[in-house]
Short mmCIF file of C-alpha atoms in Angstrom, two decimals:
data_model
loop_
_atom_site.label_atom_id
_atom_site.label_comp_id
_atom_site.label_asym_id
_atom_site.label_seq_id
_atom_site.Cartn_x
_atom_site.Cartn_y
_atom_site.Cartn_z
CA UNK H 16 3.00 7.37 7.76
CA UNK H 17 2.51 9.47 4.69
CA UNK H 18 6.29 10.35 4.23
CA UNK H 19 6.91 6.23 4.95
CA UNK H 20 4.36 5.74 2.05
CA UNK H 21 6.38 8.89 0.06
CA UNK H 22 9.63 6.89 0.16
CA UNK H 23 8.28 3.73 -0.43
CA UNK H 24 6.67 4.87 -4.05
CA UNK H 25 10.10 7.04 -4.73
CA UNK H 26 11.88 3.50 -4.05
CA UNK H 27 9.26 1.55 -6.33
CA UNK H 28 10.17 4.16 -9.01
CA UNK H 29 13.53 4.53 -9.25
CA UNK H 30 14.35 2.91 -12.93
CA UNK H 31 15.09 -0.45 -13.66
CA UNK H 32 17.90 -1.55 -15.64
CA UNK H 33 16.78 -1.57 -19.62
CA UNK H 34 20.22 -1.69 -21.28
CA UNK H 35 21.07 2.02 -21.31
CA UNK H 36 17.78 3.01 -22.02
CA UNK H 37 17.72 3.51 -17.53
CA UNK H 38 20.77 5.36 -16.91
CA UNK H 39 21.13 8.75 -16.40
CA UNK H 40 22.63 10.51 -19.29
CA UNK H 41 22.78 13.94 -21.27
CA UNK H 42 20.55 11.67 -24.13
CA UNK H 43 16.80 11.38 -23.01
CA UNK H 44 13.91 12.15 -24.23
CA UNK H 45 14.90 15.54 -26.27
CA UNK H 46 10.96 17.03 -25.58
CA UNK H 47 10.58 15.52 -21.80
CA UNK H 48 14.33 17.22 -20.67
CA UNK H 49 14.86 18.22 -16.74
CA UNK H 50 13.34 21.57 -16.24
CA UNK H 51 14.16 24.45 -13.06
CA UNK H 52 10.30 25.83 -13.31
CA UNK H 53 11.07 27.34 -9.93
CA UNK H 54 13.64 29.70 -11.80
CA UNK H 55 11.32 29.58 -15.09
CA UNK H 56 8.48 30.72 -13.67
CA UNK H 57 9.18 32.65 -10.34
CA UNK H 58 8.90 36.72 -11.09
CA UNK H 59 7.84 36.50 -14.75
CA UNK H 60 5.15 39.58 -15.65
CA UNK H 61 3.42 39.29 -18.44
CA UNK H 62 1.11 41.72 -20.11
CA UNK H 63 -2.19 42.26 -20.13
CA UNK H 64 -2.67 41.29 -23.59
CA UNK H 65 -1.70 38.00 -23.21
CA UNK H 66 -4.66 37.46 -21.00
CA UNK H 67 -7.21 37.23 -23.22
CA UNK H 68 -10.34 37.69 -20.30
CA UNK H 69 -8.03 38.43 -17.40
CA UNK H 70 -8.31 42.21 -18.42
CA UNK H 71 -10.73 43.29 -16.38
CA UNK H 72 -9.38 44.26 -12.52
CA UNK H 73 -8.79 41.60 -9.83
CA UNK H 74 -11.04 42.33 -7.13
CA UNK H 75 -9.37 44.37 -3.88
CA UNK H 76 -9.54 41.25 -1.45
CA UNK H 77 -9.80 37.28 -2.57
CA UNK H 78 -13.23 36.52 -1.94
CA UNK H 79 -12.81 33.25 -1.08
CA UNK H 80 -10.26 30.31 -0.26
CA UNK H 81 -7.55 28.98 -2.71
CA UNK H 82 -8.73 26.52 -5.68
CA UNK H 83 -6.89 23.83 -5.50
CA UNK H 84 -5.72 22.01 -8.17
CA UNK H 85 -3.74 18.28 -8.66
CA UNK H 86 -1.01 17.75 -11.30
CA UNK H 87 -0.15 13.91 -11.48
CA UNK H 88 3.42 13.09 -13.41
CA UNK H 89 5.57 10.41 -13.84
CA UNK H 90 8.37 11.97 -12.45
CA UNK H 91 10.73 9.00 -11.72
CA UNK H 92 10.08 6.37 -14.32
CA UNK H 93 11.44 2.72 -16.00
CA UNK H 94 11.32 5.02 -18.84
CA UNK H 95 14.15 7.67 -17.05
CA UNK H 96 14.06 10.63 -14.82
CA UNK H 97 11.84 13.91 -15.96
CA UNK H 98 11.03 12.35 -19.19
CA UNK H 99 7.16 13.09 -18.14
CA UNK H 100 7.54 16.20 -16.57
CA UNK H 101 6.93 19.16 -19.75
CA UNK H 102 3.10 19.23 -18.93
CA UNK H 103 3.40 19.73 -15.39
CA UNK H 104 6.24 22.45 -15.91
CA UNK H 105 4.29 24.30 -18.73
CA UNK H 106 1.07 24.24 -16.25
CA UNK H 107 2.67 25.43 -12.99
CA UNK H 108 4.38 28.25 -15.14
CA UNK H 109 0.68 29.26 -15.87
CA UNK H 110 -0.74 28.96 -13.03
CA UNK H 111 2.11 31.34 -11.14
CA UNK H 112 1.50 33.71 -13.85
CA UNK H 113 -1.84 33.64 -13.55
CA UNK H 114 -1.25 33.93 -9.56
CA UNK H 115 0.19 37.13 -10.30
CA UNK H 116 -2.75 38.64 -11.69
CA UNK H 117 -4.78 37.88 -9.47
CA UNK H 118 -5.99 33.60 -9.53
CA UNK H 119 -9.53 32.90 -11.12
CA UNK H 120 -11.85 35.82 -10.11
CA UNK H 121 -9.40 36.60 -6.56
CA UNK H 122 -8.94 33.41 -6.06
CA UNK H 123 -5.45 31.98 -5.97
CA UNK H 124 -4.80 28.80 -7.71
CA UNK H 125 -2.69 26.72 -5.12
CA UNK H 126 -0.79 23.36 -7.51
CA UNK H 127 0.25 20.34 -5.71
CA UNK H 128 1.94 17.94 -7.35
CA UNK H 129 2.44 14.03 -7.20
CA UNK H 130 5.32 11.82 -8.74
CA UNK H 131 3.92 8.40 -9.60
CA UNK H 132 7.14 6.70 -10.23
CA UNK H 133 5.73 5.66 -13.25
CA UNK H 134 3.44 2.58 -11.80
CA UNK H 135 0.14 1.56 -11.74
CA UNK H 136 0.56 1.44 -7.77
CA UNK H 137 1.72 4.76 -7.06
CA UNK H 138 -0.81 6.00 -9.92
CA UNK H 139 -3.40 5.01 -7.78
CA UNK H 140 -1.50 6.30 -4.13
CA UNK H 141 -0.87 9.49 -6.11
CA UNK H 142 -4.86 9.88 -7.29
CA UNK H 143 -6.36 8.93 -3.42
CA UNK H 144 -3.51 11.51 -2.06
CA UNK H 145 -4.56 14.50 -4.34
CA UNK H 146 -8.69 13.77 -4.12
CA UNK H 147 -9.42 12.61 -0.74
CA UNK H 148 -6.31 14.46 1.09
CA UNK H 149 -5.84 17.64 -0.73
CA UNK H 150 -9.07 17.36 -1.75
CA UNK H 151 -8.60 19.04 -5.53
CA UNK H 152 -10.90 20.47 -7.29
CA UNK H 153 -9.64 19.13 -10.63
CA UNK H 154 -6.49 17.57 -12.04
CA UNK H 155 -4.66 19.31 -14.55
CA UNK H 156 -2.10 18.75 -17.10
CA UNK H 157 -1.63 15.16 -16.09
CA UNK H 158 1.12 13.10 -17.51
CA UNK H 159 1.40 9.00 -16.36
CA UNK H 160 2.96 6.17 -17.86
CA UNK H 161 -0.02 4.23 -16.20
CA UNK H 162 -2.94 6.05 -15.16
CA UNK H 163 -4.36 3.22 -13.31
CA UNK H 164 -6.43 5.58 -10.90
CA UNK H 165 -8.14 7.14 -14.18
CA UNK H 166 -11.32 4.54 -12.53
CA UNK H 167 -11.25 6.52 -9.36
CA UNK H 168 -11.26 10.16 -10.68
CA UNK H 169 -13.89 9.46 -12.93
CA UNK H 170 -16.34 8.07 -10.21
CA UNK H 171 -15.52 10.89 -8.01
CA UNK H 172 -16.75 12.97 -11.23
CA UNK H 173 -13.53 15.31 -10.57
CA UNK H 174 -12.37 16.82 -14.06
CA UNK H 175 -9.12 16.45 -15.48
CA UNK H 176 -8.44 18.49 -17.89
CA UNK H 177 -5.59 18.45 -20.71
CA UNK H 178 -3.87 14.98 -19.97
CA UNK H 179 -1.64 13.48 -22.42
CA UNK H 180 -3.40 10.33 -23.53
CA UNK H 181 -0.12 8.21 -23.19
CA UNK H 182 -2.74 4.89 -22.36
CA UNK H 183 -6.48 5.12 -23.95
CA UNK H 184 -8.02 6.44 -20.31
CA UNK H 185 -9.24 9.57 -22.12
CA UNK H 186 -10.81 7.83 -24.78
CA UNK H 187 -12.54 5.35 -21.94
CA UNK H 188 -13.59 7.47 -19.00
CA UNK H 189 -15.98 10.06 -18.55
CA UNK H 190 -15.06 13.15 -16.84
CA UNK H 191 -11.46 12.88 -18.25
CA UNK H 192 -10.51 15.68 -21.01
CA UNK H 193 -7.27 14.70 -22.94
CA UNK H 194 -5.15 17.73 -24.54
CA UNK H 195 -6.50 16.73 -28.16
CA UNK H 196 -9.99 15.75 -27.84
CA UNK H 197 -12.18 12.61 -28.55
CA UNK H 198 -15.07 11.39 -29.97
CA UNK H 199 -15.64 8.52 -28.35
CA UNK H 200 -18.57 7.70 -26.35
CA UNK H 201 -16.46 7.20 -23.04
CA UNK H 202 -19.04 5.34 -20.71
CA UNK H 203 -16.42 3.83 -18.87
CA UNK H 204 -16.17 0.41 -20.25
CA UNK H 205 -13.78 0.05 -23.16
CA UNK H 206 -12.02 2.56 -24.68
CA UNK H 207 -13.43 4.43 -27.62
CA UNK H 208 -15.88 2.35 -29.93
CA UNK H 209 -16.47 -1.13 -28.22
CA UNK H 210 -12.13 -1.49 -27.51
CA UNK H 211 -11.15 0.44 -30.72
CA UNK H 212 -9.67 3.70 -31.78
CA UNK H 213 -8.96 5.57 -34.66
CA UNK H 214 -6.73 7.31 -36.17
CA UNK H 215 -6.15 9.49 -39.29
CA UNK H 216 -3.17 9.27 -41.91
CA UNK H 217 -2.65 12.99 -42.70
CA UNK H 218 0.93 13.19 -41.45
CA UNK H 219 1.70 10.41 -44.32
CA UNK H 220 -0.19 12.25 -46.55
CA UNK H 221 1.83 15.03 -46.00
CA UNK H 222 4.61 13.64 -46.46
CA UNK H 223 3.61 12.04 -49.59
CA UNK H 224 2.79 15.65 -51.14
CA UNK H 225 5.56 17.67 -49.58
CA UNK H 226 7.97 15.72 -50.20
CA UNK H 227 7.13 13.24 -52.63
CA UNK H 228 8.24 10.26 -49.80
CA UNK H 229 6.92 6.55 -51.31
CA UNK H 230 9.36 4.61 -49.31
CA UNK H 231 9.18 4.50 -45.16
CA UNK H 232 10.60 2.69 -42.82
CA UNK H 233 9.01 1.98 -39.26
CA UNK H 234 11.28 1.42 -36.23
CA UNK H 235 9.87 0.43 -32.94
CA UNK H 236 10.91 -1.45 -29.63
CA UNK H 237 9.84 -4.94 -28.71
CA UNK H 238 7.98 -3.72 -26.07
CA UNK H 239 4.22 -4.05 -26.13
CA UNK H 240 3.50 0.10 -26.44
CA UNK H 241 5.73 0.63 -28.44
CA UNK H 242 5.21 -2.24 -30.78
CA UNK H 243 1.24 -1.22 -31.26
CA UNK H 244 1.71 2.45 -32.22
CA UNK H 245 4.32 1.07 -34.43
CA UNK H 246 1.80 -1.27 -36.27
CA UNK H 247 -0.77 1.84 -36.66
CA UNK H 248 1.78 3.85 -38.09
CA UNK H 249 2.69 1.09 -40.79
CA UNK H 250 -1.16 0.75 -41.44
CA UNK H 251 -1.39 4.31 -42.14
CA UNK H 252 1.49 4.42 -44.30
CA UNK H 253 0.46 1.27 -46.66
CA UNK H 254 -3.21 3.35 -47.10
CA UNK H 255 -1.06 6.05 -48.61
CA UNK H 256 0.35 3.91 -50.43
CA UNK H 257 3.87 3.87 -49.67
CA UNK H 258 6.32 1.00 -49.38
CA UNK H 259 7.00 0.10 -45.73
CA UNK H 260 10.12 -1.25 -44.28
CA UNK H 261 9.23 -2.21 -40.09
CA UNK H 262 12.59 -2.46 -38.18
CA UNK H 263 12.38 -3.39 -34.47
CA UNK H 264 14.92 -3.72 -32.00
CA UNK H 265 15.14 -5.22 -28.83
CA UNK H 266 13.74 -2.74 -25.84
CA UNK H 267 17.10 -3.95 -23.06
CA UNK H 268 19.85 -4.10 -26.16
CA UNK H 269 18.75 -2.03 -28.70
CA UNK H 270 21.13 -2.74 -32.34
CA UNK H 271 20.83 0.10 -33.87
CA UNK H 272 23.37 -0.04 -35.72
CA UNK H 273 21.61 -3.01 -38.03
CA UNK H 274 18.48 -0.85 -38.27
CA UNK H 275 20.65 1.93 -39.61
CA UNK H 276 23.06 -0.46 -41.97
CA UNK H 277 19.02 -2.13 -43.21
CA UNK H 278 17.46 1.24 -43.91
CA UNK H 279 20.70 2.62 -45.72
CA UNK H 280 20.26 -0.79 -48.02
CA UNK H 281 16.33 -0.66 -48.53
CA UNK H 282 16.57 3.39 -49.23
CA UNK H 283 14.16 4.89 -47.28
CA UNK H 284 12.28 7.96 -48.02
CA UNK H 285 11.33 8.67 -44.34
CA UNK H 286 11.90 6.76 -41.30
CA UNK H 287 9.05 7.10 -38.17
CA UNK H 288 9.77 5.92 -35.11
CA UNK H 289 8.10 4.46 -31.90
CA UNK H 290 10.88 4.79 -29.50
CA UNK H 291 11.67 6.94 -26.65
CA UNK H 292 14.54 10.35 -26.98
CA UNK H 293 17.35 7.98 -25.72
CA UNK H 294 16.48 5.79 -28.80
CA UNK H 295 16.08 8.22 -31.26
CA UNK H 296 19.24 9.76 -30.77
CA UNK H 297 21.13 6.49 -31.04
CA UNK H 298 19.19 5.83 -34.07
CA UNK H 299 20.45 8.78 -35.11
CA UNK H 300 23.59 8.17 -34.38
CA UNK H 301 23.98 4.77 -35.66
CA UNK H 302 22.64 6.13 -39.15
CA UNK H 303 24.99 8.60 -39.18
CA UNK H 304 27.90 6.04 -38.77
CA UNK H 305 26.55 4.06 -41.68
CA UNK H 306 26.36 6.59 -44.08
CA UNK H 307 22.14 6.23 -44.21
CA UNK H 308 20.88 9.72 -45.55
CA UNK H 309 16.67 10.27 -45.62
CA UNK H 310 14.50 13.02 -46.86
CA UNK H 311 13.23 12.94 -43.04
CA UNK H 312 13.23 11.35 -39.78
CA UNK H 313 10.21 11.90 -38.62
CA UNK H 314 9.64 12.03 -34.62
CA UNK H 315 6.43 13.02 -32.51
CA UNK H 316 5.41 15.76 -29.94
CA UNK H 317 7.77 13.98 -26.81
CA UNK H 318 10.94 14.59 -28.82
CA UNK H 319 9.86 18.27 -30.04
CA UNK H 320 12.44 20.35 -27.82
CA UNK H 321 15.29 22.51 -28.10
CA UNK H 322 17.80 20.11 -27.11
CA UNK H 323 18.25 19.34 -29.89
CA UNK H 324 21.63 20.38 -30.48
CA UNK H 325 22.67 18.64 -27.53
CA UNK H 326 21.12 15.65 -27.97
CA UNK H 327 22.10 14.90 -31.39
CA UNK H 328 25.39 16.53 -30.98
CA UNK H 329 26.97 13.23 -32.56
CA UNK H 330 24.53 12.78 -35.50
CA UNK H 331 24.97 16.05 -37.51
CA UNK H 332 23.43 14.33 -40.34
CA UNK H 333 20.22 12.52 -38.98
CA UNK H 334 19.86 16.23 -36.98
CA UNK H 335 19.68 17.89 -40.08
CA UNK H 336 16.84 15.45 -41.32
CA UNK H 337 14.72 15.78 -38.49
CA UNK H 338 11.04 16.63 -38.94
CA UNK H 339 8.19 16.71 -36.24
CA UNK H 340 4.49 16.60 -36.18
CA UNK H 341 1.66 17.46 -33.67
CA UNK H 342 -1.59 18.98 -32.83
CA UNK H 343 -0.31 22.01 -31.45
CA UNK H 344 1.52 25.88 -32.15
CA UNK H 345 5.30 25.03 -32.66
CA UNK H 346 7.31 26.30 -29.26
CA UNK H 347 9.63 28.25 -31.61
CA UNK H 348 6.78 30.09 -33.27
CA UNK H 349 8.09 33.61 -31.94
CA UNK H 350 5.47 35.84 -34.26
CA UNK H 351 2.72 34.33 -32.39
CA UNK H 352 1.20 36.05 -29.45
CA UNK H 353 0.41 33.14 -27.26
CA UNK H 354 3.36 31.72 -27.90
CA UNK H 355 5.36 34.74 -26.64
CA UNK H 356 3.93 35.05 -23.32
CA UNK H 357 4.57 30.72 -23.03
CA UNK H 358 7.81 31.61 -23.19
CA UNK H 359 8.07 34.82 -21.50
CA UNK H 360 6.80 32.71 -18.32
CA UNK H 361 9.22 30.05 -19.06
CA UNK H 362 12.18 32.50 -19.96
CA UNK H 363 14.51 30.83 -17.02
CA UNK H 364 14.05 26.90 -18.35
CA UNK H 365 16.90 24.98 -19.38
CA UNK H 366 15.31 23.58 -22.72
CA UNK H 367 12.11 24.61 -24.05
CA UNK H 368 9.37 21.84 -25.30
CA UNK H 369 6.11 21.35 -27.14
CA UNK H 370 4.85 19.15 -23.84
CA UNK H 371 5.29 22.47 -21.83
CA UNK H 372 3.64 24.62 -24.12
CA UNK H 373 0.87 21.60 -23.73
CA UNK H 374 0.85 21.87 -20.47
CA UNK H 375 0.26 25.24 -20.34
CA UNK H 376 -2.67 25.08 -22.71
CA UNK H 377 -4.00 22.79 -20.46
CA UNK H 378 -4.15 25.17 -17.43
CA UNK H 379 -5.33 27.91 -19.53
CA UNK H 380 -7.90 25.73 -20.67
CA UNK H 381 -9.27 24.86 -17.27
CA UNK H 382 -8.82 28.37 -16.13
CA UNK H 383 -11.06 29.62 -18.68
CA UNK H 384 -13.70 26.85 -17.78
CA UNK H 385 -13.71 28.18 -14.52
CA UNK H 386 -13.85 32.06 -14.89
CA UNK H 387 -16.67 31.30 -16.63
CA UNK H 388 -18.34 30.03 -14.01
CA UNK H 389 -16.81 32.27 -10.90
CA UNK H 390 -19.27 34.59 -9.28
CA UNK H 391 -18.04 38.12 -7.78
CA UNK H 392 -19.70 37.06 -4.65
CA UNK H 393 -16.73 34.19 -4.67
CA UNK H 394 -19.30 31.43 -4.97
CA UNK H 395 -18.29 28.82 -7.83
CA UNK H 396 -16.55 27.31 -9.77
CA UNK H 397 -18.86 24.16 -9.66
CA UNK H 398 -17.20 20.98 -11.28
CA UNK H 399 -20.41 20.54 -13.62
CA UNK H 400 -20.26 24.07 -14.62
CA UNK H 401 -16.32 23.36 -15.16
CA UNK H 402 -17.45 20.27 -17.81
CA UNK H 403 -20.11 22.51 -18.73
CA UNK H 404 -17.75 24.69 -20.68
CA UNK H 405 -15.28 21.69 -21.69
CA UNK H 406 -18.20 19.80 -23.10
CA UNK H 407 -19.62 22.81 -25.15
CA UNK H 408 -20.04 22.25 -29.25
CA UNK H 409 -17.34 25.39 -29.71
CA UNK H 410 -14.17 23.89 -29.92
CA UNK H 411 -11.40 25.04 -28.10
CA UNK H 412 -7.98 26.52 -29.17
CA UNK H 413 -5.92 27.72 -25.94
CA UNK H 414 -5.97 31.39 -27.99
CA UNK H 415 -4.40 29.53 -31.21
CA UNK H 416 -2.07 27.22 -29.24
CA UNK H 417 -4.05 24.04 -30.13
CA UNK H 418 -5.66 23.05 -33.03
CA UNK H 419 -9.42 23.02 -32.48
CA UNK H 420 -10.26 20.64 -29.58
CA UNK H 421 -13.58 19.09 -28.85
CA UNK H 422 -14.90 16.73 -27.05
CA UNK H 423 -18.33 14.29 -28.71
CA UNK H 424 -20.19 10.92 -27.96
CA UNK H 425 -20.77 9.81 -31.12
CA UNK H 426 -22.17 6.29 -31.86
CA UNK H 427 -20.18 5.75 -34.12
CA UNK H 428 -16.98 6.57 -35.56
CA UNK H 429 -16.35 8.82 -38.74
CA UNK H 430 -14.79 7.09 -41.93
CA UNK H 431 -12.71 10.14 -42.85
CA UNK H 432 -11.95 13.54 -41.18
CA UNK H 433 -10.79 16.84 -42.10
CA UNK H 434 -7.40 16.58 -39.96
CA UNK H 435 -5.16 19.53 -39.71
CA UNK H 436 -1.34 19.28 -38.39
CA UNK H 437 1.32 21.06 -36.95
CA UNK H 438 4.45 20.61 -39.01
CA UNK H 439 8.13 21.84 -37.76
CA UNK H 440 12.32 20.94 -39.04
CA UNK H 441 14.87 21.77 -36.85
CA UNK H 442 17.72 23.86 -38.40
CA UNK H 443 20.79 24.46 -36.38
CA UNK H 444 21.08 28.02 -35.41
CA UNK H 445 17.22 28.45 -36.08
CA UNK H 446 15.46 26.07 -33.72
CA UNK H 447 12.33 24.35 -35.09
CA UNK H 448 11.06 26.29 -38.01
CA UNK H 449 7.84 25.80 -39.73
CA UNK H 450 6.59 24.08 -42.46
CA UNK H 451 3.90 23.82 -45.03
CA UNK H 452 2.42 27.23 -43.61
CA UNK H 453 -0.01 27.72 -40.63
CA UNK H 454 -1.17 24.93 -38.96
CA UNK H 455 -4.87 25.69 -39.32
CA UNK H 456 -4.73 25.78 -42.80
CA UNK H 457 -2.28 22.49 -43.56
CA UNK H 458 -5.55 20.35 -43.65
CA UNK H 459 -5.87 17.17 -45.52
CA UNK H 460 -9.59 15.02 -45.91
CA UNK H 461 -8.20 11.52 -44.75
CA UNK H 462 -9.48 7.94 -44.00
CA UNK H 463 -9.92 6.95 -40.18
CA UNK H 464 -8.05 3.52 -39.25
CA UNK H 465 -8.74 1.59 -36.43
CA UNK H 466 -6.74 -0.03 -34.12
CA UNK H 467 -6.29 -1.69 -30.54
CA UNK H 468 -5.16 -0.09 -28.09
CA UNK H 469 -2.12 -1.89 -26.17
#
């Protein structure tokens, strides 16, 4: 029955045809690539030091059962194949390291995984599978295009720690712990304040003083996701005050070639973008044909990988413009201790991505929560002694791989923030390479916009 109900979600899942956007091709998402974590991850060592509490010994015999753990991914997609799959890579890479040493206080941490194809229905197959088969202890590191089960973990009060808030479920449901935080009071109804969120405007700001941008140009897919980050983006740009061009193509038969020949005319400073790899390279590409030069093209944390080279192989141009922002200790940021053992563990992957290195931060993160509670009798972790330390007023950092993460319920939200940001260019030869020094110090005071979530 189960392996009927297996193939019947893998059928469900398998992409649709969107133009090209579903076919299987060296161009997808450059951050979300294919990754062998297998090869990555099996027989990596790494040293002591890069453990910061795992120092002391493991005890001689495990001194109780395995902790189980669920990581939920959209696997198979509409969107393509592996384009979720960095956070559950970067997470099981942890966890065998971790493994290695030891588990949580002798206990080893045993992963199973679930492909959701993607849809609401196998969201929900893939959350009753891991909680009331496996039964998990927490999810981890989870990664959905529709987390419609996010209902049913949060009324089974089982934590899930370091999702990527692709939908607003972290900023709705209690017991749910996104990668970068929230304020919101998350009772469960609607998502952050009464339906609305809010966001800050410091990567235009930064812009804006960096580079001295004043003209951007939006592009974004007629597709509803797509088209409300899209809007956001342009509201945060006009409260800089910059002039905004919004270009938006059509999600099954993209033109980007009439983007490109539009933003060459209206000579834009920067160009952001709501679209998936696949798009952004063409983008790219199209640009490139037109002759359409920019200080930056400026892409998000999905697209922040190494294939790069590969998947802009045809665009040497736009490549050489690309910029990237995020809330989180650039991959390629080699001096960096944390960062060294992430990819020590990962040393046998393909590509390398900022979604791994999230994902790992993500099992780190619940690993700490639950050392902290483990007992050397065996007894523990508890779940509420897991939130416990997730919900305490010290803000966590994943040993300086994350900006400073916390999670509040305040009544309200703030007007303005101090925002910091993680700021990278990709240079051929070089990788992604910093910029505007360390990302705990590139800080801007900015306004709070709100929004809808789609």
């Amino acid at each position: 029955m189960r392996r009927r109900r297996a193939a019947e979600r893998t059928r469900r899942a398998r992409p649709r045809t969107y133009g090209r956007t579903a076919r299987r091709a060296p161009l997808r998402r450059p951050a979300l690539a294919a990754l062998l974590l297998l090869t990555a991850a099996c027989g990596s060592r790494l040293p002591e030091s890069d453990f910061e509490d795992d120092r002391r010994p493991a005890p001689t015999a495990p001194a109780a059962g395995p902790l189980r753990i669920g990581i939920v991914t959209s696997a198979t997609s509409p969107v393509g194949g592996d384009a979720f799959t960095g956070p559950r890579d970067g997470a099981r890479a942890y966890f065998d390291a971790l493994n290695e040493r030891g588990g949580i206080a002798g206990r080893r941490v045993e992963v199973h995984t679930c492909d959701d194809g993607g849809s609401g229905i196998g969201n929900n197959e893939c959350v009753h599978e891991l909680l009331e088969e496996k039964k998990v202890f927490a999810l981890v590191a989870t990664a959905s295009l529709d987390y419609a089960g996010a209902p049913l973990v949060a009324r089974a009060g089982v934590p899930d720690v370091g999702g990527q808030p692709i939908g607003p479920a972290y900023d709705t449901y209690p017991h749910l712990y996104g990668i970068y935080g929230s304020l919101a009071p998350r009772t469960g109804g609607k998502p952050g304040w009464n339906g609305t969120l809010y966001g800050g405007t410091e990567v235009y700001r930064y812009f804006k003083r960096e580079q001295g941008a004043r003209t951007a140009a939006v592009v974004s897919y007629n597709q509803a996701a797509s088209a409300a980050y899209a809007r956001l983006v342009v509201r945060g740009l006009e409260r800089e005050g910059y002039e905004v061009v919004t270009e938006q193509v059509d999600f099954a038969l993209p033109n980007f070639r009439a983007v490109a020949a539009d933003l060459k005319d209206r000579g834009a400073d920067l160009v952001f973008d709501a679209l998936d790899g696949h798009g952004n390279a063409r983008l790219c590409e199209a640009m490139d044909a037109v002759g359409a030069s920019v200080t930056a093209k400026v892409t998000n944390v999905q697209n922040w990988s190494s294939s790069v080279a590969d998947d802009y192989k045809a665009a040497p141009r736009c490549r050489d413009s690309l910029w990237v922002t995020g809330s989180s200790r650039n991959y390629d940021d080699t001096g960096h201790p944390a960062v060294r053992a992430f990819r020590t563990a990962m040393k046998g992957a393909k590509h390398l991505s900022q979604w791994q290195l999230e994902g790992w931060a993500a099992a780190m993160w619940f690993t700490d929560a639950a050392r902290s509670c483990a007992r050397p009798d065996g007894t523990g972790p508890t779940r509420a002694c897991v939130e416990a330390y997730l919900n305490r007023p010290t803000p966590y950092t994943a040993r300086g791989l994350l900006l400073p993460v916390s999670y509040e319920s305040r009544a309200a939200p703030p007007a303005t923030r101090r925002t910091c940001l993680s700021v990278a260019r990709w240079q051929d030869g070089r990788g992604w390479v910093n910029q505007g020094g360390d990302m705990d110090t590139n800080c801007f005071d900015v306004p709070q916009l709100p929004y809808a979530p789609s």
